[in-house]
Coordinates of C-alpha atoms and ligand atoms in Angstrom, one line a residue:
X426 CA 0.0 0.0 0.0
X427 CA 1.1 3.5 -0.8
X428 CA 2.3 5.6 2.2
X429 CA 0.1 8.4 2.9
X430 CA 1.4 12.0 3.5
X431 CA -1.9 13.2 4.6
X432 CA -4.7 11.1 6.0
X433 CA -7.9 13.0 7.1
X434 CA -10.7 10.9 8.7
X435 CA -14.1 12.2 9.5
X436 CA -12.7 15.6 10.4
X437 CA -15.3 17.9 12.0
X438 CA -14.6 21.5 12.6
X439 CA -16.4 24.4 14.0
X440 CA -15.6 28.1 13.9
X441 CA -15.7 30.2 17.0
X442 CA -17.4 33.5 16.5
X443 CA -17.8 35.3 19.7
X444 CA -20.1 33.2 22.0
X445 CA -21.4 31.1 19.1
X446 CA -19.9 28.3 17.2
X447 CA -20.9 27.0 13.9
X448 CA -19.9 23.6 12.3
X449 CA -18.2 24.2 8.9
X450 CA -16.5 20.9 8.3
X451 CA -18.9 18.0 8.6
X452 CA -16.8 14.9 8.4
X453 CA -14.1 15.3 5.7
X454 CA -12.3 12.2 4.6
X455 CA -9.3 12.6 2.3
X456 CA -6.2 10.6 1.6
X457 CA -3.2 12.1 -0.2
X458 CA -0.4 9.5 -0.9
X459 CA 3.1 10.6 -0.5
X460 CA 4.6 12.2 -3.7
X461 CA 1.3 13.0 -5.2
X462 CA -0.5 16.3 -6.2
X463 CA -4.1 16.6 -5.3
X464 CA -6.6 19.3 -5.9
X465 CA -9.6 20.5 -4.0
X466 CA -12.3 22.4 -6.0
X467 CA -15.7 23.4 -4.8
X468 CA -18.2 26.4 -4.6
X469 CA -17.4 29.3 -2.4
X470 CA -18.2 28.7 1.2
X471 CA -17.6 25.0 1.1
X472 CA -15.0 24.9 3.7
X473 CA -11.8 24.7 1.7
X474 CA -10.0 27.5 3.5
X475 CA -11.3 26.3 6.7
X476 CA -9.7 22.8 5.9
X477 CA -6.4 24.4 5.1
X478 CA -6.3 26.6 8.1
X479 CA -7.3 23.8 10.4
X480 CA -4.6 21.5 9.1
X481 CA -2.0 24.3 9.8
X482 CA -3.5 24.8 13.4
X483 CA -5.2 28.2 13.2
X484 CA -6.7 28.9 16.7
X485 CA -10.0 30.2 15.2
X486 CA -10.9 26.7 14.4
X487 CA -12.0 24.1 16.8
X488 CA -11.7 20.4 15.8
X489 CA -14.7 18.7 17.2
X490 CA -14.1 15.2 15.8
X491 CA -12.0 13.0 13.6
X492 CA -8.4 12.6 13.1
X493 CA -5.5 13.8 10.7
X494 CA -2.2 12.1 10.3
X495 CA 0.9 13.7 8.5
X496 CA 3.1 10.9 7.5
X497 CA 1.6 8.6 10.0
X498 CA 1.8 10.9 13.0
X499 CA -1.0 12.7 14.8
X500 CA -1.0 16.1 13.5
X501 CA -4.0 17.8 15.5
X502 CA -2.1 17.5 18.8
X503 CA 0.7 19.6 17.6
X504 CA 1.3 23.3 17.8
X505 CA 1.6 25.4 14.6
X506 CA 5.4 25.7 14.8
X507 CA 5.6 21.9 15.4
X508 CA 3.6 21.3 12.3
X509 CA 6.0 23.7 10.2
X510 CA 9.0 21.6 11.7
X511 CA 7.4 18.4 10.5
X512 CA 7.5 19.9 7.0
X513 CA 4.0 21.2 6.6
X514 CA 3.6 24.5 4.7
X515 CA 0.5 26.7 3.9
X516 CA 0.5 29.1 1.1
X517 CA -2.3 31.6 2.1
X518 CA -5.2 32.7 0.0
X519 CA -4.7 36.2 1.4
X520 CA -1.0 36.6 2.5
X521 CA -0.8 39.2 5.2
X522 CA 1.5 42.2 5.1
X523 CA 4.1 42.3 8.1
X524 CA 5.5 45.7 8.3
X525 CA 9.0 45.8 10.0
X526 CA 10.1 42.4 9.0
X527 CA 11.9 41.7 5.7
X528 CA 11.2 38.6 3.7
X529 CA 14.9 37.5 4.2
X530 CA 14.8 38.0 7.9
X531 CA 11.5 36.2 8.3
X532 CA 12.6 33.3 6.2
X533 CA 16.0 33.0 7.7
X534 CA 14.4 32.6 11.2
X535 CA 11.9 30.0 10.0
X536 CA 14.7 28.2 8.2
X537 CA 17.0 28.2 11.4
X538 CA 14.1 27.0 13.4
X539 CA 13.5 24.1 11.0
X540 CA 17.2 23.2 10.8
X541 CA 17.7 23.2 14.5
X542 CA 14.7 21.0 15.1
X543 CA 16.2 18.5 12.6
X544 CA 19.6 18.5 14.2
X545 CA 19.3 20.0 17.7
X546 CA 23.0 19.5 18.5
X547 CA 24.4 20.4 15.1
X548 CA 27.2 22.9 14.7
X549 CA 26.4 26.3 13.4
X550 CA 27.5 26.4 9.7
X551 CA 29.4 29.6 9.1
X552 CA 28.5 29.4 5.4
X553 CA 24.7 28.8 6.2
X554 CA 23.8 32.5 5.7
X555 CA 25.4 32.7 2.3
X556 CA 23.7 29.4 1.1
X557 CA 20.4 30.8 2.4
X558 CA 20.7 34.0 0.6
X559 CA 21.6 32.1 -2.6
X560 CA 18.5 29.9 -2.3
X561 CA 16.3 32.9 -1.7
X562 CA 17.7 34.8 -4.6
X563 CA 17.5 31.8 -6.9
X564 CA 13.8 31.3 -5.8
X565 CA 12.9 34.9 -6.6
X566 CA 14.6 34.7 -9.9
X567 CA 12.8 31.6 -10.8
X568 CA 9.5 33.3 -10.0
X569 CA 10.7 36.3 -12.2
X570 CA 10.8 38.7 -9.2
X571 CA 13.4 41.4 -8.4
X572 CA 15.9 40.1 -5.7
X573 CA 15.2 43.3 -3.8
X574 CA 12.0 41.8 -2.5
X575 CA 14.2 39.8 -0.1
X576 CA 14.9 43.1 1.8
X577 CA 11.5 44.6 1.4
X578 CA 9.1 44.3 4.3
X579 CA 7.1 41.1 4.1
X580 CA 4.3 41.6 1.5
X581 CA 4.1 45.3 2.2
X582 CA 3.1 47.2 -0.9
X583 CA 3.3 44.1 -2.9
X584 CA 0.5 43.4 -5.6
X585 CA -1.8 40.5 -5.2
X586 CA 0.2 38.5 -7.8
X587 CA 3.5 39.4 -6.2
X588 CA 2.2 38.3 -2.8
X589 CA 1.3 34.9 -4.3
X590 CA 4.7 34.6 -5.8
X591 CA 6.4 35.5 -2.5
X592 CA 4.4 32.5 -0.9
X593 CA 5.8 30.2 -3.5
X594 CA 9.4 31.7 -2.8
X595 CA 9.0 30.9 0.8
X596 CA 7.9 27.4 0.0
X597 CA 10.9 26.9 -2.3
X598 CA 13.4 28.1 0.4
X599 CA 11.9 26.1 3.3
X600 CA 11.5 22.9 1.1
X601 CA 8.5 21.5 3.0
X602 CA 7.4 18.0 2.2
X603 CA 3.6 18.5 2.5
X604 CA 2.4 21.8 1.2
X605 CA -1.2 23.2 1.1
X606 CA -2.0 26.0 -1.2
X607 CA -5.1 28.0 -0.9
X608 CA -6.0 29.6 -4.3
X609 CA -2.6 30.2 -5.1
X610 CA -3.6 31.1 -8.7
X611 CA -6.5 33.4 -7.9
X612 CA -5.6 36.9 -9.3
X613 CA -2.7 35.8 -11.2
X614 CA -2.5 36.6 -15.1
X615 CA -1.9 33.8 -17.5
X616 CA 2.0 34.4 -17.5
X617 CA 2.2 34.5 -13.7
X618 CA 0.1 31.4 -13.4
X619 CA 2.6 29.6 -15.6
X620 CA 5.6 30.8 -13.7
X621 CA 4.1 29.6 -10.4
X622 CA 3.1 26.3 -11.9
X623 CA 6.6 25.8 -13.1
X624 CA 8.0 26.7 -9.7
X625 CA 5.7 24.1 -8.1
X626 CA 6.6 21.6 -10.7
X627 CA 10.3 22.1 -10.1
X628 CA 9.8 21.0 -6.5
X629 CA 8.2 17.7 -7.4
X630 CA 10.1 14.7 -6.0
X631 CA 9.2 11.5 -4.2
X632 CA 9.0 13.3 -0.9
X633 CA 7.0 16.3 -2.0
X634 CA 3.2 16.2 -1.7
X635 CA 0.8 19.0 -2.4
X636 CA -2.9 19.8 -1.8
X637 CA -3.9 22.5 -3.9
X638 CA -7.2 24.5 -3.6
X639 CA -8.2 26.2 -6.8
X640 CA -11.1 27.3 -8.9
X641 CA -9.3 27.2 -12.3
X642 CA -8.2 24.2 -14.4
X643 CA -5.6 26.4 -16.1
X644 CA -3.0 25.7 -13.4
X645 CA -3.9 22.2 -13.3
X646 CA -3.0 21.7 -17.0
X647 CA 0.5 22.6 -16.1
X648 CA 0.6 20.5 -12.9
X649 CA -1.2 17.6 -14.0
X650 CA -2.6 16.5 -10.6
X651 CA -3.1 12.9 -9.5
X652 CA -6.7 13.5 -8.2
X653 CA -9.4 16.1 -8.0
X654 CA -11.7 16.2 -5.0
X655 CA -14.7 18.2 -4.9
X656 CA -15.9 19.8 -1.6
X657 CA -19.3 21.1 -0.8
X658 CA -21.1 22.1 2.3
X659 CA -18.2 20.8 4.5
X660 CA -17.9 17.4 3.0
X661 CA -15.9 15.8 0.1
X662 CA -18.5 14.9 -2.4
X663 CA -16.4 12.9 -4.8
X664 CA -12.7 12.3 -6.0
X665 CA -11.8 11.7 -9.6
X666 CA -9.1 12.4 -12.3
X667 CA -8.1 15.6 -14.0
X668 CA -11.1 15.3 -16.3
X669 CA -13.4 16.4 -13.5
X670 CA -11.6 19.7 -13.3
X671 CA -12.3 20.4 -17.0
X672 CA -15.9 19.3 -16.7
X673 CA -16.5 21.7 -13.8
X674 CA -14.9 24.5 -15.8
X675 CA -17.4 23.8 -18.6
X676 CA -20.5 23.0 -16.6
X677 CA -20.2 24.8 -13.2
X678 CA -20.9 22.9 -9.9
X679 CA -24.7 22.4 -9.9
X680 CA -24.8 19.1 -11.8
X681 CA -22.4 17.6 -9.4
X682 CA -24.2 18.9 -6.3
X683 CA -27.4 17.5 -7.4
X684 CA -25.7 14.2 -8.4
X685 CA -24.7 13.9 -4.8
X686 CA -27.8 15.5 -3.3
X687 CA -25.6 18.4 -1.9
X688 CA -27.3 21.3 -3.2
Ligands
LIG1130 P1 -14.1 28.3 1.0 O1 -12.7 28.5 1.2 O2 -14.5 27.0 0.5 O3 -14.7 29.4 0.1 P2 -14.4 28.9 3.8 O4 -13.7 27.8 4.6 O5 -13.7 30.3 3.7 O6 -15.0 28.4 2.5 O7 -15.8 29.2 4.6 C1 -16.7 28.2 4.9 C2 -17.9 28.7 5.6 O8 -17.5 29.3 6.9 C3 -18.6 29.9 4.9 O9 -19.9 29.5 5.0 C4 -18.2 31.1 5.7 O10 -19.3 32.0 5.7 C5 -18.0 30.4 7.1 N1 -17.0 31.3 7.9 C6 -15.8 31.6 7.5 N2 -15.3 32.4 8.5 C7 -16.4 32.7 9.3 C8 -16.3 33.5 10.6 N3 -15.3 34.1 11.0 N4 -17.6 33.5 11.3 C9 -18.5 32.7 10.8 N5 -18.6 32.0 9.7 C10 -17.4 32.0 8.9
LIG1131 MG1 -11.3 30.0 0.6

């Protein structure tokens, strides 16, 4: 049997909004084998971002049932930084601006934190800063971005498309083994979509697994995902091949919602 990078079973999640709480995910089941690229599509409000944020450990979301394993280890009991150290990475739908912190500074700290957790007693490598700089500059160049983005404050004043590419640059530098990408291609023009897809493709290797949330088959034509899952109303309705993404692009979601009595 294939090793699973991500194994989500009957996951139930509520959102805390002041005193009230509302169930958003109503029993999600999803398996992503190691080394594969999977996609989640679905109408707005299905709970796609809720799923991504819950997997990363956002405090706004409470898990009320079910389990999630990352490479066979329980994920839900881990703190956010522990999840990152285990190689989980989330590229945000709406990246936040962080005034006062440069991209290079932010990433260097994240990079060191991950490196130290892998080798707690490892000696400090004097060439590590240089190697890191090179990696960051190469990532920015691959994404067709000016290298001065590394010294600019994180996402401040960046356009929507630039913010998305900065997310990918971070992913390339940190080299995670399980990435979640929430609408990474929303707001990107055709050329930028291609650049981003190429950057993701360049990361593909046996120990790289991706779960990509998108509305558009365009990026999928470049990425050639192994599986497409459709989410609606807090559940995974069905899981099929790439042809499903094309069909949804042509016909919208109504037909599949009624096929599964989910409308
Ligand atoms: P998607 O990413 O699939 O568009 P979301 O996960 O963002 O869906 O949202 C799922 C549902 O959760 C929606 O119905 C949305 O209105 C609701 N929701 C999201 N954030 C909040 C919040 N802070 N308070 C109440 N409901 C929320
Ligand atoms: Mg969303």
